[in-house]
Short mmCIF file of C-alpha atoms and ligand atoms in Angstrom, two decimals:
data_model
loop_
_atom_site.label_atom_id
_atom_site.label_comp_id
_atom_site.label_asym_id
_atom_site.label_seq_id
_atom_site.Cartn_x
_atom_site.Cartn_y
_atom_site.Cartn_z
CA MET A 1 9.54 4.46 -10.63
CA ASN A 2 11.53 7.23 -12.02
CA VAL A 3 12.23 10.54 -9.49
CA THR A 4 13.34 13.39 -10.63
CA VAL A 5 15.02 14.72 -7.05
CA ARG A 6 16.21 18.10 -7.99
CA GLY A 7 16.27 17.39 -11.55
CA ARG A 8 17.38 14.84 -11.84
CA SER A 9 15.83 11.44 -12.96
CA ARG A 10 16.39 8.02 -10.73
CA PRO A 11 15.51 4.72 -10.24
CA PHE A 12 14.01 3.71 -7.40
CA ARG A 13 12.22 0.91 -4.80
CA THR A 14 10.03 2.07 -2.92
CA VAL A 15 11.21 -0.94 -0.35
CA ALA A 16 14.98 -2.42 -0.44
CA PHE A 17 17.40 -4.21 1.16
CA ASP A 18 21.17 -3.79 1.38
CA PRO A 19 23.30 -7.08 2.14
CA LYS A 20 26.56 -5.54 2.79
CA LYS A 21 25.00 -3.65 5.52
CA ASN A 22 21.57 -6.62 6.35
CA ALA A 23 20.03 -2.85 6.02
CA VAL A 24 16.83 -2.44 4.88
CA LEU A 25 16.20 -0.02 3.21
CA LEU A 26 12.82 2.73 3.04
CA VAL A 27 11.26 5.63 1.17
CA GLU A 28 10.58 8.00 4.12
CA GLN A 29 6.74 8.41 3.15
CA ARG A 30 6.20 10.45 6.20
CA LEU A 31 8.15 13.42 4.54
CA LEU A 32 6.38 13.57 0.93
CA PRO A 33 5.60 14.76 -0.62
CA HIS A 34 8.25 17.76 0.75
CA GLU A 35 11.14 15.93 0.21
CA PHE A 36 12.60 12.19 -1.21
CA LYS A 37 14.43 10.81 0.59
CA VAL A 38 15.52 7.11 1.84
CA VAL A 39 16.48 6.27 4.87
CA PRO A 40 18.69 3.02 6.18
CA ILE A 41 16.77 0.83 8.85
CA ARG A 42 19.55 -1.68 10.68
CA ASP A 43 17.49 -3.65 13.08
CA TYR A 44 14.61 -5.61 12.53
CA ARG A 45 13.12 -4.20 15.77
CA ALA A 46 13.30 -1.02 14.05
CA THR A 47 11.93 -2.63 10.54
CA ALA A 48 8.99 -3.05 12.94
CA THR A 49 8.57 0.79 14.00
CA ALA A 50 9.45 1.62 10.80
CA ILE A 51 5.77 -0.43 9.50
CA THR A 52 3.63 0.91 12.72
CA ASP A 53 4.48 4.75 12.74
CA MET A 54 3.82 4.83 8.81
CA VAL A 55 8.09 5.33 7.61
CA VAL A 56 6.46 2.78 4.94
CA ARG A 57 2.46 2.00 4.32
CA GLY A 58 0.27 0.45 2.05
CA ALA A 59 0.06 -3.20 1.78
CA GLY A 60 2.64 -4.22 -0.43
CA ALA A 61 5.19 -2.30 0.38
CA ILE A 62 5.08 -3.47 3.95
CA GLY A 63 4.52 -7.32 2.94
CA ALA A 64 7.74 -6.55 1.14
CA THR A 65 9.03 -5.17 4.74
CA ALA A 66 8.28 -7.86 6.30
CA ALA A 67 9.61 -10.23 4.06
CA TYR A 68 12.75 -8.18 3.87
CA GLY A 69 13.09 -7.49 8.40
CA LEU A 70 12.03 -11.93 8.71
CA ALA A 71 15.39 -11.98 7.14
CA GLN A 72 17.32 -8.61 8.58
CA GLY A 73 16.67 -10.48 11.98
CA ALA A 74 17.22 -13.66 11.05
CA ARG A 75 20.78 -13.11 9.29
CA ALA A 76 21.57 -10.95 12.62
CA PHE A 77 21.51 -13.80 14.24
CA LYS A 78 25.42 -15.63 15.88
CA GLY A 79 25.86 -18.73 16.51
CA THR A 80 25.22 -22.76 15.27
CA ASP A 81 22.49 -24.00 16.66
CA LEU A 82 19.72 -24.39 14.37
CA ALA A 83 16.82 -24.35 17.55
CA ARG A 84 17.37 -21.04 18.99
CA PHE A 85 18.21 -19.41 15.58
CA LEU A 86 14.44 -20.74 14.50
CA THR A 87 13.76 -19.60 18.30
CA HIS A 88 14.75 -16.80 17.29
CA VAL A 89 12.73 -16.29 14.00
CA ASP A 90 9.39 -17.32 15.45
CA LEU A 91 10.25 -14.69 17.53
CA VAL A 92 11.51 -11.32 14.99
CA GLN A 93 7.84 -12.70 12.43
CA HIS A 94 5.39 -12.08 15.55
CA THR A 95 7.07 -9.14 16.68
CA LEU A 96 6.95 -8.10 12.02
CA LYS A 97 3.75 -9.31 12.30
CA GLU A 98 2.20 -7.45 15.03
CA ALA A 99 3.42 -4.42 13.17
CA ARG A 100 0.36 -3.27 11.99
CA PRO A 101 -2.85 -5.63 12.26
CA THR A 102 -5.14 -4.95 8.70
CA ALA A 103 -2.91 -5.65 6.33
CA VAL A 104 -2.18 -9.20 4.78
CA ASP A 105 0.53 -8.75 2.57
CA PRO A 106 3.46 -8.59 5.74
CA VAL A 107 1.86 -12.52 6.47
CA ASN A 108 1.83 -14.03 3.73
CA ALA A 109 5.38 -13.03 2.76
CA MET A 110 6.41 -14.07 5.83
CA ILE A 111 5.08 -17.26 5.14
CA ASP A 112 6.23 -17.63 2.58
CA VAL A 113 9.68 -16.48 3.65
CA ARG A 114 9.30 -19.27 6.44
CA ALA A 115 8.36 -22.13 3.85
CA ALA A 116 11.84 -21.29 1.61
CA MET A 117 13.88 -21.14 4.64
CA THR A 118 12.64 -25.06 5.52
CA SER A 119 15.05 -26.56 2.93
CA GLY A 120 18.34 -24.87 5.34
CA LYS A 121 19.76 -27.71 6.12
CA THR A 122 22.42 -25.08 8.78
CA VAL A 123 21.80 -21.48 10.35
CA ARG A 124 23.84 -20.35 7.17
CA GLU A 125 21.96 -21.70 4.93
CA GLN A 126 18.70 -21.10 6.14
CA GLN A 127 19.64 -18.10 6.63
CA GLU A 128 20.69 -17.39 2.87
CA LEU A 129 17.42 -18.42 1.70
CA ALA A 130 15.78 -16.02 3.68
CA LEU A 131 17.13 -13.56 1.66
CA ALA A 132 17.01 -15.02 -1.30
CA ALA A 133 13.23 -15.08 -1.12
CA ALA A 134 12.27 -12.19 0.30
CA GLU A 135 14.26 -10.60 -2.97
CA ARG A 136 11.54 -12.93 -4.63
CA PHE A 137 8.87 -11.77 -3.04
CA ALA A 138 10.25 -8.36 -4.00
CA ASP A 139 10.49 -8.44 -7.22
CA GLU A 140 7.31 -11.03 -7.72
CA ASP A 141 5.23 -7.80 -6.22
CA VAL A 142 6.34 -5.19 -8.49
CA ALA A 143 5.97 -8.13 -11.54
CA HIS A 144 2.28 -8.55 -10.70
CA CYS A 145 1.21 -4.47 -10.50
CA ARG A 146 2.68 -4.46 -14.21
CA GLU A 147 0.43 -7.17 -14.56
CA LEU A 148 -2.89 -6.76 -13.01
CA GLY A 149 -2.07 -3.19 -15.30
CA GLU A 150 -1.89 -5.23 -18.84
CA HIS A 151 -5.51 -6.30 -17.09
CA GLY A 152 -6.74 -2.89 -16.04
CA ALA A 153 -5.32 -0.88 -19.22
CA PRO A 154 -8.52 -1.37 -21.50
CA LEU A 155 -10.98 -0.24 -18.59
CA ILE A 156 -9.19 3.26 -18.83
CA ARG A 157 -10.64 4.68 -21.91
CA GLU A 158 -9.69 8.40 -23.59
CA GLY A 159 -10.82 11.25 -21.16
CA MET A 160 -12.02 9.66 -18.83
CA ARG A 161 -12.47 11.08 -15.48
CA VAL A 162 -11.03 8.29 -12.80
CA LEU A 163 -11.51 8.62 -8.65
CA THR A 164 -8.87 7.03 -6.28
CA HIS A 165 -9.39 6.96 -2.97
CA CYS A 166 -5.73 6.77 -0.39
CA ASN A 167 -2.19 5.37 -2.27
CA ALA A 168 -2.67 2.61 -3.63
CA GLY A 169 0.44 2.90 -6.44
CA TRP A 170 4.22 3.29 -6.25
CA LEU A 171 5.16 3.95 -2.92
CA ALA A 172 2.50 1.15 -0.93
CA PHE A 173 4.17 -1.27 -3.27
CA VAL A 174 7.82 -2.31 -4.29
CA ASP A 175 7.35 -0.40 -7.62
CA VAL A 176 4.56 0.22 -10.43
CA GLY A 177 1.68 0.24 -7.26
CA THR A 178 -2.23 -1.53 -7.88
CA ALA A 179 -4.72 1.43 -8.32
CA THR A 180 -2.37 3.44 -10.42
CA ALA A 181 -0.72 0.30 -12.90
CA PRO A 182 -3.72 0.38 -15.10
CA LEU A 183 -3.23 4.06 -15.42
CA TYR A 184 0.52 3.85 -15.95
CA ALA A 185 -0.30 0.90 -18.51
CA ALA A 186 -3.17 3.24 -20.22
CA GLN A 187 -0.30 6.19 -20.11
CA ALA A 188 1.85 3.41 -22.18
CA GLN A 189 -0.51 2.40 -24.73
CA GLY A 190 -1.01 7.40 -25.24
CA ARG A 191 -4.43 7.65 -23.45
CA LYS A 192 -5.01 10.95 -21.92
CA PHE A 193 -7.09 10.87 -19.08
CA HIS A 194 -7.74 12.34 -15.37
CA VAL A 195 -7.88 10.92 -12.16
CA PHE A 196 -8.82 12.54 -9.37
CA CYS A 197 -7.70 12.11 -5.76
CA ASP A 198 -9.46 11.46 -2.39
CA GLU A 199 -7.81 13.97 -0.25
CA THR A 200 -8.30 10.71 1.97
CA ARG A 201 -8.07 12.10 5.91
CA PRO A 202 -7.01 11.76 8.25
CA ARG A 203 -3.72 11.11 7.29
CA CYS A 204 -4.11 12.20 3.48
CA GLN A 205 -2.27 9.90 2.07
CA GLY A 206 -3.93 11.00 -1.90
CA ALA A 207 -3.59 13.92 -1.32
CA SER A 208 0.41 14.08 -0.56
CA LEU A 209 1.28 10.20 -1.99
CA THR A 210 -0.71 10.05 -4.90
CA ALA A 211 -1.15 13.18 -5.51
CA TRP A 212 2.88 13.51 -6.16
CA GLU A 213 3.01 10.84 -7.97
CA LEU A 214 0.63 11.49 -10.55
CA ALA A 215 2.59 14.67 -10.80
CA GLN A 216 5.85 13.04 -11.24
CA GLN A 217 4.53 10.97 -14.28
CA GLY A 218 2.93 13.31 -15.60
CA ILE A 219 -0.62 12.20 -15.24
CA SER A 220 -3.61 14.94 -15.16
CA HIS A 221 -4.86 15.57 -11.67
CA ASN A 222 -6.61 16.57 -8.98
CA VAL A 223 -6.53 16.47 -5.08
CA ILE A 224 -10.59 16.66 -3.96
CA ALA A 225 -12.16 16.97 -0.07
CA ASP A 226 -13.34 13.35 1.17
CA ASN A 227 -16.72 15.09 1.10
CA ALA A 228 -16.90 16.43 -2.77
CA ALA A 229 -16.93 12.79 -4.29
CA GLY A 230 -20.64 12.49 -3.62
CA HIS A 231 -21.64 15.80 -5.59
CA LEU A 232 -18.62 14.96 -9.03
CA MET A 233 -20.76 11.58 -9.48
CA GLN A 234 -24.08 13.26 -9.39
CA ARG A 235 -22.96 15.55 -12.28
CA GLY A 236 -21.05 13.44 -13.94
CA GLU A 237 -17.61 13.79 -13.20
CA ILE A 238 -16.49 10.53 -12.28
CA ASP A 239 -16.27 7.55 -15.29
CA LEU A 240 -14.78 4.91 -13.44
CA VAL A 241 -13.39 4.14 -9.14
CA ILE A 242 -10.44 2.17 -8.67
CA VAL A 243 -8.99 1.91 -5.33
CA GLY A 244 -6.29 -0.78 -4.05
CA SER A 245 -6.92 -3.08 -1.07
CA ASP A 246 -5.21 -3.86 2.31
CA ARG A 247 -7.72 -7.79 2.73
CA VAL A 248 -9.82 -9.23 -0.40
CA LEU A 249 -11.82 -12.75 1.19
CA GLY A 250 -10.83 -14.90 -0.86
CA ARG A 251 -13.97 -17.22 0.12
CA THR A 252 -16.16 -14.31 -0.03
CA GLY A 253 -15.25 -10.86 -2.03
CA GLU A 254 -15.41 -8.71 0.53
CA VAL A 255 -12.75 -5.84 0.27
CA ALA A 256 -10.80 -3.89 3.36
CA ASN A 257 -9.58 -1.03 2.30
CA LYS A 258 -8.66 2.41 3.93
CA ILE A 259 -11.35 4.28 6.21
CA GLY A 260 -13.96 6.01 3.18
CA THR A 261 -13.64 3.39 0.75
CA TYR A 262 -16.50 1.98 1.89
CA THR A 263 -18.47 5.69 1.23
CA LYS A 264 -17.25 5.77 -1.92
CA ALA A 265 -17.73 1.95 -3.45
CA VAL A 266 -21.45 3.30 -2.25
CA LEU A 267 -21.94 6.50 -3.93
CA ALA A 268 -20.61 4.47 -7.20
CA HIS A 269 -23.23 1.73 -6.58
CA ARG A 270 -26.19 4.93 -6.40
CA HIS A 271 -24.41 6.84 -9.35
CA LYS A 272 -23.29 3.59 -11.55
CA ILE A 273 -20.28 4.10 -11.92
CA PRO A 274 -17.92 0.88 -12.19
CA PHE A 275 -16.58 0.42 -9.08
CA TYR A 276 -12.68 -1.66 -8.96
CA VAL A 277 -10.55 -2.98 -6.85
CA ALA A 278 -6.33 -3.26 -7.93
CA ILE A 279 -4.27 -6.75 -5.90
CA PRO A 280 -1.61 -9.07 -6.52
CA LEU A 281 -2.19 -12.71 -4.73
CA SER A 282 -0.68 -11.58 -1.99
CA THR A 283 -3.41 -10.09 -0.72
CA ILE A 284 -5.28 -12.66 -0.89
CA ASP A 285 -7.19 -14.14 2.20
CA TRP A 286 -8.13 -17.44 1.33
CA GLN A 287 -8.64 -18.12 5.14
CA MET A 288 -11.04 -15.21 6.75
CA ALA A 289 -15.13 -16.70 6.53
CA ALA A 290 -16.26 -13.22 7.33
CA GLY A 291 -15.82 -9.23 6.88
CA ARG A 292 -16.15 -8.67 9.82
CA ASP A 293 -13.30 -10.73 11.15
CA ILE A 294 -10.58 -8.90 9.71
CA PRO A 295 -8.76 -6.99 12.65
CA ILE A 296 -9.22 -3.07 12.33
CA GLU A 297 -6.45 -1.06 12.83
CA GLU A 298 -7.36 1.62 15.40
CA ARG A 299 -4.47 4.78 15.01
CA SER A 300 -3.96 6.95 18.09
CA GLY A 301 -6.26 10.28 17.27
CA ALA A 302 -4.43 12.53 16.83
CA GLU A 303 -4.63 12.30 13.69
CA VAL A 304 -7.57 12.94 13.42
CA LEU A 305 -7.25 16.26 15.12
CA GLY A 306 -4.87 17.37 13.44
CA ALA A 307 -2.77 17.59 10.77
CA TRP A 308 0.84 17.47 9.61
CA GLY A 309 1.97 19.55 6.63
CA ILE A 310 4.72 22.60 6.33
CA ALA A 311 3.84 26.08 6.71
CA GLN A 312 2.21 27.71 3.42
CA SER A 313 0.35 31.31 3.32
CA PRO A 314 -2.89 29.00 1.54
CA GLY A 315 -2.35 31.26 -2.06
CA SER A 316 0.88 30.17 -2.33
CA LYS A 317 2.39 27.37 -4.32
CA VAL A 318 4.88 26.81 -2.78
CA PRO A 319 6.55 27.10 0.76
CA GLY A 320 7.63 30.85 2.43
CA PRO A 321 10.73 31.26 3.21
CA LYS A 322 10.45 30.49 6.90
CA SER A 323 8.75 27.26 6.05
CA GLY A 324 10.23 23.09 5.51
CA LYS A 325 10.17 22.50 8.79
CA ARG A 326 7.33 19.41 9.20
CA THR A 327 4.67 20.56 11.56
CA TYR A 328 2.02 19.15 13.08
CA VAL A 329 -1.14 21.52 13.85
CA ARG A 330 -4.83 20.89 15.71
CA ILE A 331 -7.87 21.63 14.03
CA ALA A 332 -10.76 20.63 15.84
CA ASN A 333 -11.49 21.54 19.85
CA PRO A 334 -9.07 21.30 22.15
CA THR A 335 -10.81 19.46 24.90
CA SER A 336 -12.47 17.13 21.80
CA THR A 337 -10.57 13.81 21.36
CA ALA A 338 -11.75 11.35 18.31
CA ARG A 339 -12.54 7.45 16.43
CA ASN A 340 -9.81 7.12 14.63
CA PRO A 341 -10.44 3.50 12.64
CA GLY A 342 -7.77 3.08 9.41
CA PHE A 343 -10.08 1.04 7.32
CA ASP A 344 -13.48 -0.39 6.61
CA VAL A 345 -14.76 -3.35 4.55
CA THR A 346 -16.72 -2.86 1.64
CA PRO A 347 -18.67 -6.07 0.84
CA PRO A 348 -18.87 -7.49 -3.11
CA GLU A 349 -22.04 -6.39 -4.23
CA LEU A 350 -20.63 -2.88 -5.09
CA ILE A 351 -17.88 -4.24 -6.21
CA THR A 352 -17.75 -3.92 -10.02
CA GLY A 353 -14.82 -6.16 -10.29
CA ILE A 354 -10.77 -7.63 -8.63
CA ILE A 355 -7.92 -6.49 -11.51
CA THR A 356 -5.31 -9.73 -11.00
CA PRO A 357 -2.19 -10.41 -12.22
CA HIS A 358 -4.22 -13.27 -14.15
CA GLY A 359 -7.84 -11.19 -15.23
CA ILE A 360 -10.66 -8.87 -13.47
CA PHE A 361 -12.97 -11.08 -11.55
CA LYS A 362 -15.87 -10.48 -9.87
CA PRO A 363 -15.63 -11.17 -6.99
CA ARG A 364 -17.84 -14.19 -5.69
CA GLU A 365 -15.66 -16.47 -8.49
CA LEU A 366 -12.27 -15.40 -7.00
CA LYS A 367 -11.90 -19.11 -6.19
CA LYS A 368 -11.27 -19.65 -9.68
CA LEU A 369 -8.62 -17.64 -9.34
CA ARG A 370 -7.42 -20.69 -6.33
CA ALA A 371 -7.53 -22.92 -8.66
CA ILE A 372 -5.46 -20.68 -11.50
CA THR A 373 -3.03 -20.28 -8.61
CA ALA A 374 -3.12 -23.57 -6.51
O1 LIG B 1 -3.14 3.13 6.27
P1 LIG B 1 -2.13 2.80 5.03
O2 LIG B 1 -1.24 3.98 4.08
O3 LIG B 1 -1.57 1.94 5.13
O4 LIG B 1 -3.38 2.48 4.25
C1 LIG B 1 -2.72 2.11 2.56
C2 LIG B 1 -4.13 1.95 1.90
O5 LIG B 1 -5.01 1.56 2.44
C3 LIG B 1 -4.02 1.50 0.71
O6 LIG B 1 -5.30 1.54 -0.30
C4 LIG B 1 -4.04 -0.18 0.54
O7 LIG B 1 -2.93 -0.52 0.76
C5 LIG B 1 -4.04 -0.73 -0.65
S1 LIG B 1 -2.60 -0.35 -1.82
C6 LIG B 1 -1.51 -1.81 -1.18
#
């Protein structure tokens, strides 16, 4: 995506790799929308921590980060003993897999990288194959997002009002995004529409990241409080919902996504508003048998009890002269604790269709996709 920083527009990828420095390059998403910065991460353990701490987040982006992190860890190995190398790579893979539990993209990405490495006869060859496979995963992520954008674009008609939840945009992938891909494709085809971005408490990815992306892209939008969607639906002000996913069960059509997605799906169903989920192939879990088995990340209660931002007086459009420093403010009662499940699972009967790089499928018909892609 082109990002305008200090008046200059340049293309960036959310996740990239510097082979000379053996560093994963990440857009530091915790600073957005106030500051745009790319940070180099030089060690696979630090790459895992960057995933856990959400320097990088979003299923596709952490998938590509895990793929590059695995190559990074493999390339850091010194020596020629293949058995010792493979034990080391197992540890790297395990460390990256543990960084966040819900999204399946990192698991699938690292399976791809490991499979590609097996044809190497030496440590050196396997190291090279690992990086080539990680680059391929990242390029495929971009291609899948573009393809699903073309399939989803006809859903966005002139003048529509579209609701999205969390950030399933460019920042959640290597480029383009999933829920945003049909929007960007429809915009390129000359259509005008409006997007409502759910704020998406507790970390506010909708307010901070999706709204920033849409502003960069010149798409008309409002941020709404998470509780506002039902009211807008009841008044006929939302025509369509599109979200992303961290794990879609290929066998059942259940969809794990950011906490609050299920609530929006129930509301959309009540108001007969089409509810779509947009995903690349790496988000499909073909093994898991039931949504209740999806590991749901529980994050720190501090995210619910307070919020991060920069100081600004409520009526003003720009931060004040003394602001600029990102600060945590406590919102909740000081002695109260919180529960903070990061994701929920939406059942297939609430989902109109799953937008994929190979077309739009009913959630229970994803098996057809397996036949096409096998
Ligand atoms: O906790 P996050 O910000 O990683 O959650 C991201 C989401 O829930 C996105 O909607 C999801 O990853 C789908 S788009 C990749």
